[in-house]
Coordinates of N, CA and C in Angstrom, one line a residue:
M1 N 79.9 -166.6 11.6 CA 79.3 -166.2 10.7 C 79.6 -166.0 9.2
K2 N 80.7 -166.3 9.1 CA 81.4 -166.8 7.7 C 80.9 -167.9 7.1
E3 N 80.5 -168.8 8.5 CA 79.9 -170.4 7.6 C 78.8 -169.9 6.7
S4 N 77.7 -169.1 7.2 CA 76.2 -168.9 6.9 C 76.7 -167.9 5.5
W5 N 77.4 -167.4 5.0 CA 77.7 -166.7 3.7 C 78.0 -168.1 3.1
I6 N 78.9 -168.6 3.5 CA 79.1 -170.0 2.5 C 77.8 -170.7 2.1
A7 N 77.0 -171.0 3.2 CA 76.0 -171.9 2.8 C 74.9 -171.3 2.1
D8 N 74.6 -169.7 1.7 CA 74.0 -168.9 1.3 C 74.7 -169.3 -0.1
L9 N 75.6 -169.3 -0.3 CA 76.3 -169.6 -1.7 C 76.0 -171.1 -2.1
G10 N 75.6 -171.9 -1.3 CA 75.3 -173.1 -1.6 C 76.9 -173.9 -1.7
L11 N 77.9 -173.5 -0.7 CA 79.2 -173.9 -0.5 C 79.3 -174.3 0.6
R12 N 79.4 -176.0 0.7 CA 79.8 -176.5 2.4 C 81.0 -176.3 2.6
N13 N 82.0 -176.8 1.9 CA 83.6 -176.3 2.0 C 84.3 -176.0 0.8
P14 N 84.6 -174.9 1.0 CA 84.9 -173.9 -0.4 C 86.5 -174.5 -0.5
A15 N 87.0 -175.0 0.4 CA 88.6 -175.7 -0.1 C 88.0 -176.6 -0.9
N16 N 87.2 -177.5 -0.8 CA 86.9 -178.6 -1.5 C 86.5 -178.3 -3.2
I17 N 86.2 -177.0 -3.2 CA 85.7 -176.7 -4.6 C 87.0 -175.9 -5.5
R18 N 87.0 -176.3 -6.4 CA 88.0 -175.9 -7.3 C 87.8 -174.1 -8.2
N19 N 86.7 -174.0 -8.4 CA 86.0 -172.8 -8.8 C 84.8 -172.8 -8.2
P20 N 84.7 -171.8 -7.1 CA 83.5 -171.1 -6.4 C 82.7 -170.4 -7.5
Q21 N 83.3 -169.5 -8.3 CA 82.2 -168.6 -9.3 C 81.7 -169.9 -9.9
S22 N 82.3 -170.9 -10.5 CA 81.5 -171.4 -11.7 C 80.4 -172.4 -10.6
E23 N 80.5 -172.8 -9.6 CA 79.9 -173.2 -8.8 C 78.4 -172.2 -8.3
I24 N 78.8 -171.4 -7.9 CA 77.4 -170.1 -8.2 C 76.8 -169.9 -9.2
R25 N 77.4 -169.9 -10.4 CA 76.8 -169.6 -11.6 C 75.8 -171.1 -11.8
D26 N 76.4 -172.4 -11.5 CA 75.7 -173.3 -11.7 C 74.3 -173.4 -10.7
R27 N 74.6 -172.8 -9.6 CA 73.4 -172.9 -9.1 C 72.5 -171.6 -8.8
K28 N 72.9 -170.8 -10.2 CA 71.7 -169.7 -10.8 C 71.8 -168.9 -9.5
M29 N 72.7 -168.6 -8.8 CA 72.7 -167.6 -7.6 C 72.8 -166.2 -8.9
N30 N 73.7 -165.9 -9.5 CA 73.8 -165.0 -10.9 C 73.8 -163.4 -9.6
K31 N 74.5 -163.9 -8.4 CA 74.6 -162.4 -7.4 C 75.9 -162.3 -7.5
K32 N 76.7 -160.9 -7.4 CA 77.9 -160.4 -7.2 C 78.3 -159.6 -5.6
F33 N 79.0 -160.0 -5.3 CA 79.4 -159.7 -3.9 C 80.1 -158.3 -4.1
I34 N 79.8 -157.2 -3.8 CA 80.4 -155.8 -4.3 C 80.7 -154.8 -3.3
V35 N 81.4 -154.7 -2.8 CA 82.2 -153.7 -1.9 C 82.4 -152.3 -2.5
I36 N 81.5 -151.3 -2.0 CA 81.3 -149.9 -2.6 C 82.3 -148.7 -1.2
V37 N 83.0 -147.9 -1.8 CA 84.0 -147.2 -0.9 C 83.9 -146.0 -1.8
Y38 N 83.7 -144.8 -0.8 CA 83.4 -143.6 -1.6 C 84.5 -142.5 -0.3
D39 N 84.7 -141.6 -1.2 CA 85.2 -140.2 -0.5 C 84.5 -139.0 -1.2
I40 N 83.5 -138.7 -0.5 CA 82.7 -137.5 -0.8 C 83.1 -136.4 0.1
S41 N 83.8 -135.0 -0.3 CA 83.8 -133.9 0.8 C 82.6 -133.6 1.0
N42 N 81.5 -132.8 0.0 CA 80.4 -132.2 0.2 C 79.4 -133.2 0.7
D43 N 79.1 -132.8 2.1 CA 78.1 -133.6 2.9 C 77.1 -133.7 2.3
R44 N 76.1 -132.8 1.5 CA 74.8 -133.1 0.9 C 75.0 -134.1 -0.1
R45 N 75.9 -134.6 -1.3 CA 76.0 -135.5 -1.8 C 76.6 -136.4 -1.2
R46 N 77.4 -136.4 -0.2 CA 77.9 -137.8 0.5 C 76.3 -138.6 1.0
T47 N 75.7 -137.5 1.9 CA 74.5 -138.1 2.5 C 73.7 -138.6 1.1
K48 N 73.3 -138.0 0.3 CA 72.3 -138.3 -1.1 C 72.7 -140.1 -1.1
L49 N 74.3 -140.0 -1.6 CA 74.8 -141.3 -1.8 C 74.6 -142.3 -1.0
H50 N 75.0 -142.2 0.4 CA 74.4 -143.0 1.5 C 73.3 -143.5 1.6
N51 N 72.0 -142.5 1.4 CA 70.8 -143.1 1.5 C 70.7 -143.6 0.2
A52 N 70.9 -143.5 -1.1 CA 70.6 -143.8 -2.1 C 71.3 -145.5 -2.3
L53 N 72.3 -145.9 -1.5 CA 73.3 -147.2 -1.4 C 72.2 -147.8 -0.4
L54 N 71.6 -147.3 0.5 CA 71.1 -148.1 1.4 C 69.7 -149.2 0.7
D55 N 69.3 -148.7 -0.5 CA 68.5 -149.2 -1.2 C 69.1 -150.7 -2.2
F56 N 70.7 -150.8 -2.0 CA 71.2 -151.5 -2.4 C 72.2 -152.9 -1.9
G57 N 72.6 -152.3 -0.5 CA 73.3 -152.9 0.5 C 73.3 -152.4 1.5
S58 N 74.1 -152.6 2.4 CA 74.3 -152.5 4.1 C 75.6 -151.6 4.3
P59 N 75.8 -150.6 5.1 CA 76.9 -150.1 5.7 C 77.4 -150.9 6.8
V60 N 78.6 -151.0 6.4 CA 79.6 -151.7 7.3 C 80.8 -150.7 8.0
Q61 N 80.9 -149.5 7.4 CA 81.5 -148.7 7.8 C 81.2 -147.4 7.6
Y62 N 81.6 -146.3 8.0 CA 81.6 -144.9 7.4 C 82.0 -144.9 6.2
S63 N 81.0 -144.5 4.8 CA 81.7 -144.2 3.9 C 82.1 -145.8 2.6
V64 N 81.7 -146.8 3.7 CA 82.0 -148.1 3.0 C 80.5 -148.9 3.1
F65 N 80.2 -149.7 1.7 CA 78.7 -150.5 2.1 C 79.0 -152.2 1.3
E66 N 78.6 -153.0 1.7 CA 78.6 -154.4 1.1 C 77.1 -154.6 0.4
C67 N 77.2 -155.3 -1.0 CA 76.5 -155.5 -1.4 C 76.0 -156.5 -2.1
L68 N 75.0 -157.1 -2.5 CA 74.9 -158.5 -3.2 C 73.7 -158.4 -4.3
L69 N 74.6 -157.9 -5.1 CA 73.7 -157.8 -6.4 C 73.5 -158.7 -7.4
N70 N 72.3 -158.9 -8.5 CA 72.2 -159.0 -9.8 C 72.6 -158.3 -10.4
E71 N 72.8 -158.7 -11.7 CA 73.6 -158.3 -12.7 C 72.4 -156.6 -12.9
K72 N 71.2 -157.2 -13.1 CA 70.3 -155.6 -13.3 C 70.2 -154.7 -12.1
N73 N 70.4 -155.4 -11.1 CA 70.3 -154.4 -9.7 C 71.6 -153.6 -9.5
E74 N 72.5 -154.6 -10.2 CA 74.4 -153.8 -9.9 C 73.9 -152.6 -11.2
K75 N 73.7 -153.3 -12.2 CA 73.6 -151.8 -13.1 C 72.9 -150.4 -12.8
R76 N 71.7 -151.1 -12.2 CA 70.9 -149.5 -11.7 C 71.4 -148.6 -10.3
M77 N 72.3 -149.9 -9.4 CA 72.9 -149.0 -8.4 C 74.0 -148.3 -9.2
R78 N 74.8 -148.6 -10.1 CA 75.8 -147.7 -10.8 C 75.3 -146.9 -11.2
K79 N 74.0 -146.6 -11.8 CA 73.5 -145.4 -12.7 C 73.4 -144.3 -11.7
V80 N 72.9 -145.0 -10.6 CA 72.4 -144.0 -9.0 C 73.4 -143.5 -8.8
V81 N 74.5 -144.2 -8.8 CA 75.8 -143.6 -8.2 C 76.3 -142.4 -8.9
S82 N 76.3 -142.8 -10.5 CA 76.9 -141.8 -11.7 C 76.0 -140.7 -11.8
K83 N 74.6 -140.8 -11.1 CA 73.9 -139.3 -11.1 C 74.0 -138.8 -9.9
I84 N 74.5 -139.3 -8.9 CA 74.8 -138.2 -7.7 C 76.1 -137.7 -7.6
I85 N 77.2 -138.4 -8.1 CA 78.7 -138.1 -7.6 C 79.1 -136.9 -8.8
R86 N 80.0 -136.5 -8.6 CA 80.7 -135.5 -9.6 C 82.2 -136.0 -9.6
P87 N 82.2 -136.5 -10.9 CA 83.6 -137.4 -11.1 C 84.8 -136.7 -10.9
K88 N 84.8 -135.3 -10.7 CA 86.2 -134.6 -10.8 C 86.5 -134.2 -9.3
A89 N 85.4 -134.3 -8.4 CA 85.3 -134.2 -6.9 C 85.5 -135.3 -6.4
D90 N 84.9 -136.5 -6.4 CA 84.4 -137.7 -5.7 C 85.2 -138.5 -6.3
Q91 N 85.3 -139.7 -5.3 CA 85.6 -140.7 -5.6 C 85.2 -142.1 -5.0
V92 N 84.8 -142.7 -6.0 CA 84.0 -143.9 -5.8 C 84.7 -145.3 -6.6
R93 N 84.8 -146.4 -5.3 CA 85.5 -147.5 -6.0 C 84.4 -148.5 -5.5
F94 N 84.6 -149.5 -6.6 CA 83.6 -151.0 -6.6 C 84.5 -152.3 -6.5
Y95 N 84.8 -152.6 -5.4 CA 85.2 -153.9 -5.3 C 84.6 -155.1 -5.3
T96 N 84.5 -155.8 -6.5 CA 83.7 -157.4 -6.7 C 84.6 -158.3 -6.3
L97 N 83.9 -159.2 -5.2 CA 84.7 -160.1 -4.7 C 84.1 -161.7 -5.1
C98 N 85.3 -162.5 -5.3 CA 84.4 -163.7 -5.6 C 84.1 -164.8 -4.3
A99 N 83.3 -165.8 -4.2 CA 82.8 -166.5 -3.3 C 84.2 -166.8 -2.5
E100 N 85.2 -167.3 -3.1 CA 86.4 -167.8 -2.3 C 86.8 -166.4 -1.1
C101 N 86.9 -165.6 -1.6 CA 87.5 -164.0 -1.2 C 86.5 -163.8 0.1
V102 N 85.6 -163.8 -0.5 CA 84.4 -163.7 0.4 C 84.4 -164.4 1.7
A103 N 84.5 -165.5 1.3 CA 84.4 -166.8 2.5 C 85.9 -166.6 3.4
R104 N 86.9 -166.0 2.9 CA 88.0 -165.9 3.8 C 88.4 -164.7 4.3
A105 N 87.4 -163.4 4.4 CA 87.1 -162.5 5.0 C 87.2 -162.7 6.5
E106 N 87.6 -161.9 6.9 CA 88.3 -161.9 8.6 C 87.5 -160.5 8.9
I107 N 86.7 -160.5 9.9 CA 86.5 -159.3 10.4 C 86.3 -159.4 12.0
T108 N 87.1 -158.3 12.7 CA 87.6 -158.3 14.3 C 86.5 -157.7 14.5
S109 N 85.6 -156.8 14.4 CA 84.9 -156.5 15.2 C 83.3 -155.8 13.9
G110 N 82.4 -155.5 14.7 CA 81.4 -155.1 13.6 C 80.7 -155.8 13.0
P111 N 79.8 -155.5 12.1 CA 78.7 -156.3 11.3 C 79.6 -157.7 10.7
A112 N 78.7 -158.4 10.8 CA 79.2 -160.0 10.0 C 79.3 -159.4 8.1
V113 N 79.8 -160.3 7.7 CA 79.9 -159.9 6.0 C 78.4 -160.2 5.5
L114 N 77.8 -159.4 4.7 CA 76.9 -159.5 4.5 C 76.6 -160.6 3.4
H115 N 75.3 -161.5 4.1 CA 74.8 -162.7 3.5 C 73.5 -162.3 3.0
E116 N 72.8 -163.0 2.3 CA 71.5 -163.4 1.4 C 70.4 -164.0 2.6
E117 N 69.3 -162.7 3.0 CA 68.8 -163.6 3.7 C 67.9 -164.8 3.3
Q118 N 67.6 -166.0 3.9 CA 66.8 -166.9 3.3 C 65.5 -167.1 3.9
S119 N 64.8 -167.1 2.7 CA 63.2 -166.9 2.6 C 62.6 -168.3 2.5
I120 N 61.6 -168.5 2.9 CA 61.0 -169.9 3.2 C 59.5 -169.8 2.6
I121 N 59.1 -170.4 1.4 CA 57.8 -170.1 0.9 C 57.1 -171.1 1.5
V122 N 56.0 -171.1 1.6 CA 55.0 -171.8 2.2 C 53.7 -171.7 1.3

């Protein structure tokens, strides 16, 4: 599973690349891997946030999403989140991971690390 994420980034062997982030930029991927974790006690707001985040990424655990977003969609996602949550009552964390960190992610069970679907244009 890990290999498909590396291949999607265009990285054959991340150990041979000194700076995976610059490699990604050079390939004009311009997407960030962002893990979103939230703790919202209000059921209605939690459900609303969950449904909104489905437009941006994949749920991997309850209240945890993985997103692969370009800068425009990241800004849009953060705006949507800020409109739903109540900062004094809710907690949302955004973890941006570099390509090397994502490549080293270990999964014991459950869905694989999110990767961009490959498109074939004919």
